[in-house]
Amino acid sequence: MIEPLQFFPTNWIDGMKIMKQHFVDSENAFRDELRDCQSIPLTSYNYGLIAPLREEESLKCWFSTDNQCEWNLKVTNCRAVTAAGARIEITQHTANKITNASAFVEAKINVETFKDDVLYLVLISTNPFDRQVAGIPLLEEIPPRYPFTQSTNTLSVLPSEQLPKLRTSGYDLIIGQIYLVDGFPRWNDNYIPPCATVNAHPKLLSLYERVNVFLSQTELYLIAIMQKIHLKQGNELAEGIWEIANQLIQYLNTKMGLFKFLISESPPVFMLDIVAGLARTFKNAMDQRANDGKTEILQHFWEWCGHTPAEIESITIQCANLNYQHNNMNSSIVSTVSFLELFSKLLERLWKLDVIGKKYDGNIFVKEESQADEEYLNKHKVKNRFFTD
């Protein structure tokens, strides 16, 4: 969000009476132009939390409540850039530098008027033009003064239905969600705030590792399935599966390097888009078959993976039609993970079949793992300790 410039350089002329406000105005103009330059490359999907400092987190906040209708909020870590290009830098490193506990942000929120069954958003706001003094006073100077200033950061809570109004302010950032159920607040631990890059949040990094393993394993399964069909001269159904696998391999050929080298430092939407593209390729490859051919393939998948044709299409379409919202990416992640689980199960079952494309009759032997299969997977085995269900 490119906010309009609010401050402009001071007009200095010879002989003018210099006042403190002239320097304040000049600094505000400089800050505003710097913020404006930072906001130019920002879009609706690449602002938010940034990569953390070493051995720290990009966001660390504390939440508690008492019997006096008050919520106590405190942020001890927040590294972010807002949609307007304003930087938020709340870290232990900053606190140590300015030796001032006010580097952290606290708030007490009165919730007497809050209602049950409503989702409330926790926001951190920054104002780079309203600065607070910080540091240890320099008593040896005349007059004594604080050595530093820092942007004013505040915390607030508001109902989620007011979210559209936030689009008018580029200095706010959603950092949490709280549900109020029967008068008791529940912090949403699954919520992922807007992130400028995947490596800005541990949950996104965990998903990145999972998708990385999924794509690598998918590539291995697809090649193994195509080899089985090629060697055993399958029927028309097997040829249809081979064609689908071939299109998926062609898609992965263009994405694997991109994912491994760039995605961890790219906005989260690019990671989800790669999986959505795989789902779209899978759906389009099936749709290219004539009606009977598509039905036969879906029926074959149903027999071996346990998901009905309607379930397979529904999960695939939801993932392919990615409706990404930077302030609430959890819904997109749920659709992505559902497709990962479905597709992984489907490919694993097909890979274990002795004859791919043969109709299920109750007497078909499904191999747990042949020696050739075991050697193939061991040779190309993907190891990743972060891959969890």
Short mmCIF file of C-alpha atoms in Angstrom, two decimals:
data_model
loop_
_atom_site.label_atom_id
_atom_site.label_comp_id
_atom_site.label_asym_id
_atom_site.label_seq_id
_atom_site.Cartn_x
_atom_site.Cartn_y
_atom_site.Cartn_z
CA MET A 1 0.00 0.00 0.00
CA ILE A 2 1.65 3.22 -1.16
CA GLU A 3 0.58 5.89 1.31
CA PRO A 4 0.81 9.54 0.21
CA LEU A 5 3.71 11.61 1.52
CA GLN A 6 2.75 13.53 4.65
CA PHE A 7 5.90 15.54 5.37
CA PHE A 8 8.11 17.71 3.18
CA PRO A 9 11.65 19.11 3.54
CA THR A 10 12.18 22.34 5.44
CA ASN A 11 12.99 25.41 3.39
CA TRP A 12 16.26 26.65 4.87
CA ILE A 13 17.30 30.25 4.08
CA ASP A 14 20.12 32.49 5.28
CA GLY A 15 19.33 34.53 8.35
CA MET A 16 16.27 32.52 9.42
CA LYS A 17 15.68 31.91 13.10
CA ILE A 18 16.36 28.22 13.68
CA MET A 19 14.04 26.33 16.01
CA LYS A 20 13.85 22.73 17.19
CA GLN A 21 10.72 22.14 15.12
CA HIS A 22 12.65 22.83 11.92
CA PHE A 23 14.91 19.85 12.61
CA VAL A 24 11.94 17.70 13.61
CA ASP A 25 10.18 18.58 10.35
CA SER A 26 13.31 17.80 8.33
CA GLU A 27 13.73 14.43 10.02
CA ASN A 28 10.06 13.60 9.48
CA ALA A 29 10.39 14.44 5.79
CA PHE A 30 13.45 12.21 5.51
CA ARG A 31 11.69 9.37 7.32
CA ASP A 32 8.60 9.77 5.15
CA GLU A 33 10.59 9.61 1.91
CA LEU A 34 12.50 6.58 3.18
CA ARG A 35 9.22 4.87 4.11
CA ASP A 36 7.79 5.75 0.71
CA CYS A 37 10.77 4.19 -1.08
CA GLN A 38 10.41 1.03 1.00
CA SER A 39 6.70 0.76 0.18
CA ILE A 40 7.11 0.90 -3.63
CA PRO A 41 8.07 -2.80 -4.06
CA LEU A 42 5.50 -3.91 -1.47
CA THR A 43 2.27 -5.54 -2.62
CA SER A 44 -0.75 -7.06 -0.92
CA TYR A 45 1.17 -10.31 -0.36
CA ASN A 46 4.80 -9.48 0.56
CA TYR A 47 4.63 -7.33 3.69
CA GLY A 48 4.57 -8.49 7.31
CA LEU A 49 7.02 -10.38 9.49
CA ILE A 50 10.58 -10.58 8.20
CA ALA A 51 13.33 -13.12 8.89
CA PRO A 52 14.34 -13.18 12.58
CA LEU A 53 17.68 -12.34 14.07
CA ARG A 54 19.90 -15.27 14.95
CA GLU A 55 18.52 -17.39 17.82
CA GLU A 56 15.39 -15.23 18.07
CA GLU A 57 11.87 -15.27 16.66
CA SER A 58 10.26 -12.69 14.41
CA LEU A 59 7.25 -12.54 16.71
CA LYS A 60 6.89 -13.30 20.38
CA CYS A 61 3.87 -12.08 22.27
CA TRP A 62 2.32 -12.86 25.63
CA PHE A 63 -1.35 -12.96 26.51
CA SER A 64 -3.08 -13.28 29.87
CA THR A 65 -6.41 -12.38 31.40
CA ASP A 66 -7.80 -11.78 34.87
CA ASN A 67 -11.12 -11.50 36.63
CA GLN A 68 -11.26 -7.72 36.16
CA CYS A 69 -12.39 -7.85 32.51
CA GLU A 70 -8.91 -7.02 31.26
CA TRP A 71 -6.67 -8.69 28.69
CA ASN A 72 -2.96 -8.14 29.19
CA LEU A 73 -0.88 -8.15 26.01
CA LYS A 74 2.88 -7.81 25.66
CA VAL A 75 5.13 -8.04 22.60
CA THR A 76 8.80 -8.73 23.27
CA ASN A 77 9.77 -9.57 19.70
CA CYS A 78 8.42 -8.22 16.44
CA ARG A 79 10.45 -7.74 13.25
CA ALA A 80 8.20 -6.60 10.46
CA VAL A 81 7.50 -4.16 7.68
CA THR A 82 3.97 -2.80 7.36
CA ALA A 83 2.09 -2.41 4.11
CA ALA A 84 3.08 1.29 4.02
CA GLY A 85 6.78 0.47 4.36
CA ALA A 86 7.15 1.37 8.04
CA ARG A 87 9.57 -0.84 9.97
CA ILE A 88 8.76 -2.41 13.31
CA GLU A 89 11.85 -3.55 15.21
CA ILE A 90 11.14 -4.83 18.70
CA THR A 91 13.87 -7.23 19.80
CA GLN A 92 16.05 -8.00 22.78
CA HIS A 93 18.94 -6.66 20.72
CA THR A 94 17.15 -3.30 20.43
CA ALA A 95 16.33 -3.28 24.13
CA ASN A 96 19.97 -3.92 24.99
CA LYS A 97 21.16 -1.16 22.67
CA ILE A 98 18.92 1.51 24.11
CA THR A 99 18.95 -0.08 27.61
CA ASN A 100 15.29 0.68 28.03
CA ALA A 101 12.47 -1.74 28.84
CA SER A 102 10.11 0.54 26.93
CA ALA A 103 11.44 -1.11 23.78
CA PHE A 104 8.77 -3.73 24.44
CA VAL A 105 5.08 -2.98 23.84
CA GLU A 106 2.35 -3.63 26.40
CA ALA A 107 -1.36 -2.97 26.57
CA LYS A 108 -4.29 -3.58 28.90
CA ILE A 109 -7.53 -4.07 27.01
CA ASN A 110 -10.88 -3.63 28.74
CA VAL A 111 -13.22 -6.31 27.39
CA GLU A 112 -16.46 -5.55 29.25
CA THR A 113 -18.23 -4.83 25.96
CA PHE A 114 -16.74 -7.78 24.06
CA LYS A 115 -19.20 -10.45 22.91
CA ASP A 116 -19.03 -14.24 22.84
CA ASP A 117 -18.49 -16.22 19.63
CA VAL A 118 -16.68 -13.30 18.01
CA LEU A 119 -13.20 -13.44 16.53
CA TYR A 120 -10.99 -10.60 17.75
CA LEU A 121 -7.82 -9.47 16.03
CA VAL A 122 -4.69 -8.29 17.83
CA LEU A 123 -2.92 -5.49 15.98
CA ILE A 124 0.39 -3.79 16.44
CA SER A 125 0.59 -0.27 15.03
CA THR A 126 3.61 1.92 14.50
CA ASN A 127 3.94 5.65 14.04
CA PRO A 128 7.44 6.61 12.85
CA PHE A 129 6.56 10.32 13.10
CA ASP A 130 5.58 10.21 16.78
CA ARG A 131 8.79 9.32 18.55
CA GLN A 132 9.37 8.45 22.18
CA VAL A 133 12.59 9.18 24.05
CA ALA A 134 14.69 6.18 25.04
CA GLY A 135 17.97 5.24 26.64
CA ILE A 136 19.81 6.24 29.81
CA PRO A 137 19.69 10.01 30.43
CA LEU A 138 22.93 11.83 29.67
CA LEU A 139 23.23 13.78 32.90
CA GLU A 140 26.61 15.27 32.02
CA GLU A 141 25.08 17.24 29.17
CA ILE A 142 23.42 20.61 29.68
CA PRO A 143 20.54 20.30 29.69
CA PRO A 144 20.39 16.54 30.44
CA ARG A 145 18.68 14.57 27.71
CA TYR A 146 17.79 11.07 26.60
CA PRO A 147 20.16 9.97 23.83
CA PHE A 148 17.71 8.21 21.49
CA THR A 149 14.21 8.23 20.13
CA GLN A 150 12.13 5.38 18.78
CA SER A 151 8.88 5.06 16.87
CA THR A 152 5.73 4.79 18.93
CA ASN A 153 4.31 1.27 18.83
CA THR A 154 0.89 0.39 20.25
CA LEU A 155 -1.30 -2.69 20.62
CA SER A 156 -5.04 -2.83 20.05
CA VAL A 157 -7.83 -5.39 19.72
CA LEU A 158 -10.85 -5.15 17.45
CA PRO A 159 -13.55 -7.47 16.02
CA SER A 160 -12.63 -9.21 12.78
CA GLU A 161 -15.64 -7.74 10.95
CA GLN A 162 -13.86 -4.38 11.07
CA LEU A 163 -10.94 -5.81 9.07
CA PRO A 164 -11.91 -4.11 5.76
CA LYS A 165 -11.40 -0.74 7.42
CA LEU A 166 -7.75 -1.63 8.05
CA ARG A 167 -7.06 -1.30 4.34
CA THR A 168 -7.06 2.47 4.82
CA SER A 169 -4.08 2.23 7.19
CA GLY A 170 -0.73 0.89 6.14
CA TYR A 171 0.81 1.19 9.60
CA ASP A 172 -1.07 -1.70 11.23
CA LEU A 173 -0.19 -5.38 11.30
CA ILE A 174 -2.32 -8.25 12.57
CA ILE A 175 -0.24 -10.43 14.88
CA GLY A 176 -2.85 -12.65 16.54
CA GLN A 177 -6.41 -13.88 16.89
CA ILE A 178 -8.45 -14.40 20.04
CA TYR A 179 -11.73 -16.30 20.26
CA LEU A 180 -14.15 -15.45 23.05
CA VAL A 181 -16.17 -18.54 24.01
CA ASP A 182 -18.50 -18.49 27.04
CA GLY A 183 -16.60 -15.52 28.37
CA PHE A 184 -13.23 -17.24 28.19
CA PRO A 185 -10.63 -16.01 25.68
CA ARG A 186 -8.72 -18.52 23.56
CA TRP A 187 -5.57 -17.47 21.73
CA ASN A 188 -5.44 -19.03 18.25
CA ASP A 189 -2.07 -20.81 18.22
CA ASN A 190 -2.55 -21.85 14.59
CA TYR A 191 -2.83 -18.32 13.24
CA ILE A 192 0.03 -17.19 11.01
CA PRO A 193 0.38 -13.39 10.73
CA PRO A 194 1.20 -11.77 7.39
CA CYS A 195 4.79 -12.66 6.49
CA ALA A 196 7.07 -11.05 3.94
CA THR A 197 8.95 -14.34 3.44
CA VAL A 198 8.47 -18.02 4.26
CA ASN A 199 11.46 -18.05 6.64
CA ALA A 200 9.85 -15.37 8.81
CA HIS A 201 7.63 -17.83 10.71
CA PRO A 202 8.39 -21.32 12.11
CA LYS A 203 5.04 -22.75 10.94
CA LEU A 204 5.73 -21.62 7.38
CA LEU A 205 9.22 -23.09 7.54
CA SER A 206 7.75 -26.38 8.75
CA LEU A 207 5.28 -26.34 5.85
CA TYR A 208 8.12 -25.53 3.47
CA GLU A 209 10.04 -28.60 4.62
CA ARG A 210 6.92 -30.71 4.25
CA VAL A 211 6.17 -29.47 0.74
CA ASN A 212 9.82 -29.93 -0.22
CA VAL A 213 9.66 -33.60 0.79
CA PHE A 214 6.27 -33.99 -0.90
CA LEU A 215 7.51 -32.64 -4.23
CA SER A 216 10.66 -34.76 -4.16
CA GLN A 217 8.72 -37.89 -3.21
CA THR A 218 6.08 -37.13 -5.85
CA GLU A 219 8.77 -36.94 -8.50
CA LEU A 220 10.15 -40.34 -7.47
CA TYR A 221 6.72 -41.97 -7.35
CA LEU A 222 5.70 -40.60 -10.76
CA ILE A 223 8.87 -41.81 -12.46
CA ALA A 224 8.54 -45.25 -10.84
CA ILE A 225 4.88 -45.50 -11.94
CA MET A 226 5.74 -44.50 -15.50
CA GLN A 227 8.54 -47.08 -15.60
CA LYS A 228 6.19 -49.85 -14.46
CA ILE A 229 3.61 -48.95 -17.10
CA HIS A 230 6.27 -48.75 -19.81
CA LEU A 231 7.88 -52.08 -18.93
CA LYS A 232 4.66 -54.04 -18.54
CA GLN A 233 2.84 -52.61 -21.60
CA GLY A 234 -0.30 -51.60 -19.74
CA ASN A 235 -3.85 -51.32 -21.03
CA GLU A 236 -5.77 -48.19 -22.02
CA LEU A 237 -6.39 -47.27 -18.39
CA ALA A 238 -2.68 -47.56 -17.62
CA GLU A 239 -1.85 -45.43 -20.65
CA GLY A 240 -4.20 -42.74 -19.33
CA ILE A 241 -2.43 -42.82 -15.96
CA TRP A 242 0.92 -42.64 -17.77
CA GLU A 243 -0.19 -39.52 -19.63
CA ILE A 244 -1.32 -37.86 -16.40
CA ALA A 245 1.98 -38.75 -14.73
CA ASN A 246 3.90 -37.40 -17.72
CA GLN A 247 2.17 -34.01 -17.51
CA LEU A 248 2.83 -33.85 -13.78
CA ILE A 249 6.52 -34.64 -14.31
CA GLN A 250 6.76 -31.90 -16.94
CA TYR A 251 5.29 -29.45 -14.43
CA LEU A 252 7.68 -30.53 -11.66
CA ASN A 253 10.65 -30.16 -14.01
CA THR A 254 10.02 -26.42 -14.09
CA LYS A 255 9.38 -25.98 -10.35
CA MET A 256 11.76 -28.17 -8.35
CA GLY A 257 14.82 -25.92 -8.66
CA LEU A 258 12.74 -22.79 -8.09
CA PHE A 259 11.27 -24.27 -4.93
CA LYS A 260 14.55 -25.44 -3.41
CA PHE A 261 16.59 -22.32 -4.15
CA LEU A 262 14.17 -19.39 -3.90
CA ILE A 263 10.93 -20.19 -2.10
CA SER A 264 12.22 -20.05 1.50
CA GLU A 265 13.09 -16.37 0.95
CA SER A 266 9.97 -15.57 -1.09
CA PRO A 267 6.45 -14.58 0.02
CA PRO A 268 4.32 -17.55 1.24
CA VAL A 269 1.90 -17.23 -1.68
CA PHE A 270 4.60 -18.47 -4.08
CA MET A 271 5.05 -21.67 -2.07
CA LEU A 272 1.31 -22.35 -2.03
CA ASP A 273 1.04 -21.47 -5.71
CA ILE A 274 3.48 -24.23 -6.69
CA VAL A 275 1.28 -26.84 -5.01
CA ALA A 276 -1.83 -25.21 -6.48
CA GLY A 277 -0.22 -25.44 -9.92
CA LEU A 278 0.41 -29.15 -9.39
CA ALA A 279 -3.23 -29.64 -8.43
CA ARG A 280 -4.38 -27.70 -11.50
CA THR A 281 -2.10 -29.77 -13.76
CA PHE A 282 -3.52 -32.97 -12.24
CA LYS A 283 -7.11 -31.76 -12.70
CA ASN A 284 -6.57 -30.60 -16.29
CA ALA A 285 -4.76 -33.82 -17.20
CA MET A 286 -7.78 -35.83 -16.03
CA ASP A 287 -10.22 -33.50 -17.79
CA GLN A 288 -8.40 -34.04 -21.09
CA ARG A 289 -9.67 -37.61 -21.10
CA ALA A 290 -13.07 -38.32 -22.63
CA ASN A 291 -15.90 -38.60 -20.10
CA ASP A 292 -15.67 -42.39 -19.86
CA GLY A 293 -11.88 -42.26 -19.65
CA LYS A 294 -11.91 -39.72 -16.83
CA THR A 295 -14.58 -41.66 -14.95
CA GLU A 296 -12.60 -44.88 -15.30
CA ILE A 297 -9.43 -43.24 -13.97
CA LEU A 298 -11.22 -41.68 -11.00
CA GLN A 299 -12.90 -45.01 -10.28
CA HIS A 300 -9.49 -46.67 -10.35
CA PHE A 301 -8.12 -44.10 -7.92
CA TRP A 302 -11.12 -44.66 -5.64
CA GLU A 303 -10.51 -48.40 -5.56
CA TRP A 304 -6.92 -47.99 -4.46
CA CYS A 305 -6.77 -44.87 -2.30
CA GLY A 306 -10.20 -45.01 -0.64
CA HIS A 307 -11.36 -41.54 -1.75
CA THR A 308 -14.45 -41.24 -3.92
CA PRO A 309 -14.22 -39.47 -7.30
CA ALA A 310 -16.20 -36.56 -5.83
CA GLU A 311 -13.75 -36.24 -2.92
CA ILE A 312 -10.73 -36.39 -5.22
CA GLU A 313 -12.13 -33.68 -7.49
CA SER A 314 -13.30 -31.49 -4.61
CA ILE A 315 -9.96 -31.54 -2.77
CA THR A 316 -8.04 -31.00 -6.01
CA ILE A 317 -10.23 -28.09 -7.14
CA GLN A 318 -10.06 -26.37 -3.74
CA CYS A 319 -6.27 -26.49 -3.87
CA ALA A 320 -6.07 -25.47 -7.53
CA ASN A 321 -8.40 -22.48 -7.07
CA LEU A 322 -6.13 -20.86 -4.51
CA ASN A 323 -7.91 -18.01 -2.73
CA TYR A 324 -4.95 -16.56 -0.90
CA GLN A 325 -5.51 -13.93 1.78
CA HIS A 326 -2.33 -12.52 3.26
CA ASN A 327 -4.03 -11.59 6.55
CA ASN A 328 -5.54 -15.08 6.87
CA MET A 329 -3.46 -17.61 4.95
CA ASN A 330 -4.54 -20.51 7.18
CA SER A 331 -7.51 -21.42 4.97
CA SER A 332 -5.22 -21.69 1.94
CA ILE A 333 -2.78 -23.81 3.93
CA VAL A 334 -5.57 -26.20 4.99
CA SER A 335 -6.55 -26.74 1.33
CA THR A 336 -2.91 -27.25 0.40
CA VAL A 337 -2.26 -29.81 3.14
CA SER A 338 -5.45 -31.71 2.26
CA PHE A 339 -4.20 -32.08 -1.31
CA LEU A 340 -0.74 -33.12 -0.12
CA GLU A 341 -2.20 -35.91 1.98
CA LEU A 342 -4.59 -37.11 -0.74
CA PHE A 343 -2.03 -37.06 -3.54
CA SER A 344 0.72 -38.68 -1.45
CA LYS A 345 -1.61 -41.53 -0.50
CA LEU A 346 -2.79 -41.97 -4.09
CA LEU A 347 0.72 -42.12 -5.58
CA GLU A 348 2.00 -44.45 -2.88
CA ARG A 349 -0.85 -46.90 -3.50
CA LEU A 350 -0.34 -46.81 -7.26
CA TRP A 351 3.40 -47.27 -6.85
CA LYS A 352 2.83 -50.41 -4.76
CA LEU A 353 0.61 -52.05 -7.40
CA ASP A 354 2.20 -54.95 -9.26
CA VAL A 355 0.19 -54.09 -12.39
CA ILE A 356 -0.92 -50.47 -12.75
CA GLY A 357 -4.23 -50.01 -14.52
CA LYS A 358 -5.68 -53.43 -13.73
CA LYS A 359 -9.19 -53.21 -12.33
CA TYR A 360 -9.75 -54.13 -8.72
CA ASP A 361 -11.41 -57.55 -8.34
CA GLY A 362 -10.50 -58.46 -4.80
CA ASN A 363 -7.79 -60.87 -5.87
CA ILE A 364 -5.14 -58.42 -7.00
CA PHE A 365 -1.96 -58.66 -5.02
CA VAL A 366 -0.62 -55.34 -3.79
CA LYS A 367 3.07 -55.63 -3.09
CA GLU A 368 4.34 -54.08 0.07
CA GLU A 369 7.65 -53.38 -1.61
CA SER A 370 9.58 -55.42 -4.17
CA GLN A 371 13.36 -55.65 -4.06
CA ALA A 372 13.58 -53.45 -7.15
CA ASP A 373 11.22 -50.91 -5.61
CA GLU A 374 13.17 -50.93 -2.37
CA GLU A 375 16.46 -50.40 -4.19
CA TYR A 376 14.94 -47.56 -6.24
CA LEU A 377 13.60 -45.69 -3.21
CA ASN A 378 16.73 -46.27 -1.15
CA LYS A 379 18.82 -44.88 -3.98
CA HIS A 380 16.69 -41.75 -4.21
CA LYS A 381 15.52 -41.60 -0.62
CA VAL A 382 14.50 -38.17 0.66
CA LYS A 383 15.38 -37.62 4.29
CA ASN A 384 13.81 -34.85 6.27
CA ARG A 385 13.34 -34.75 10.02
CA PHE A 386 10.85 -31.90 9.76
CA PHE A 387 8.27 -33.89 7.78
CA THR A 388 5.38 -34.52 10.15
CA ASP A 389 1.72 -35.26 9.61
#
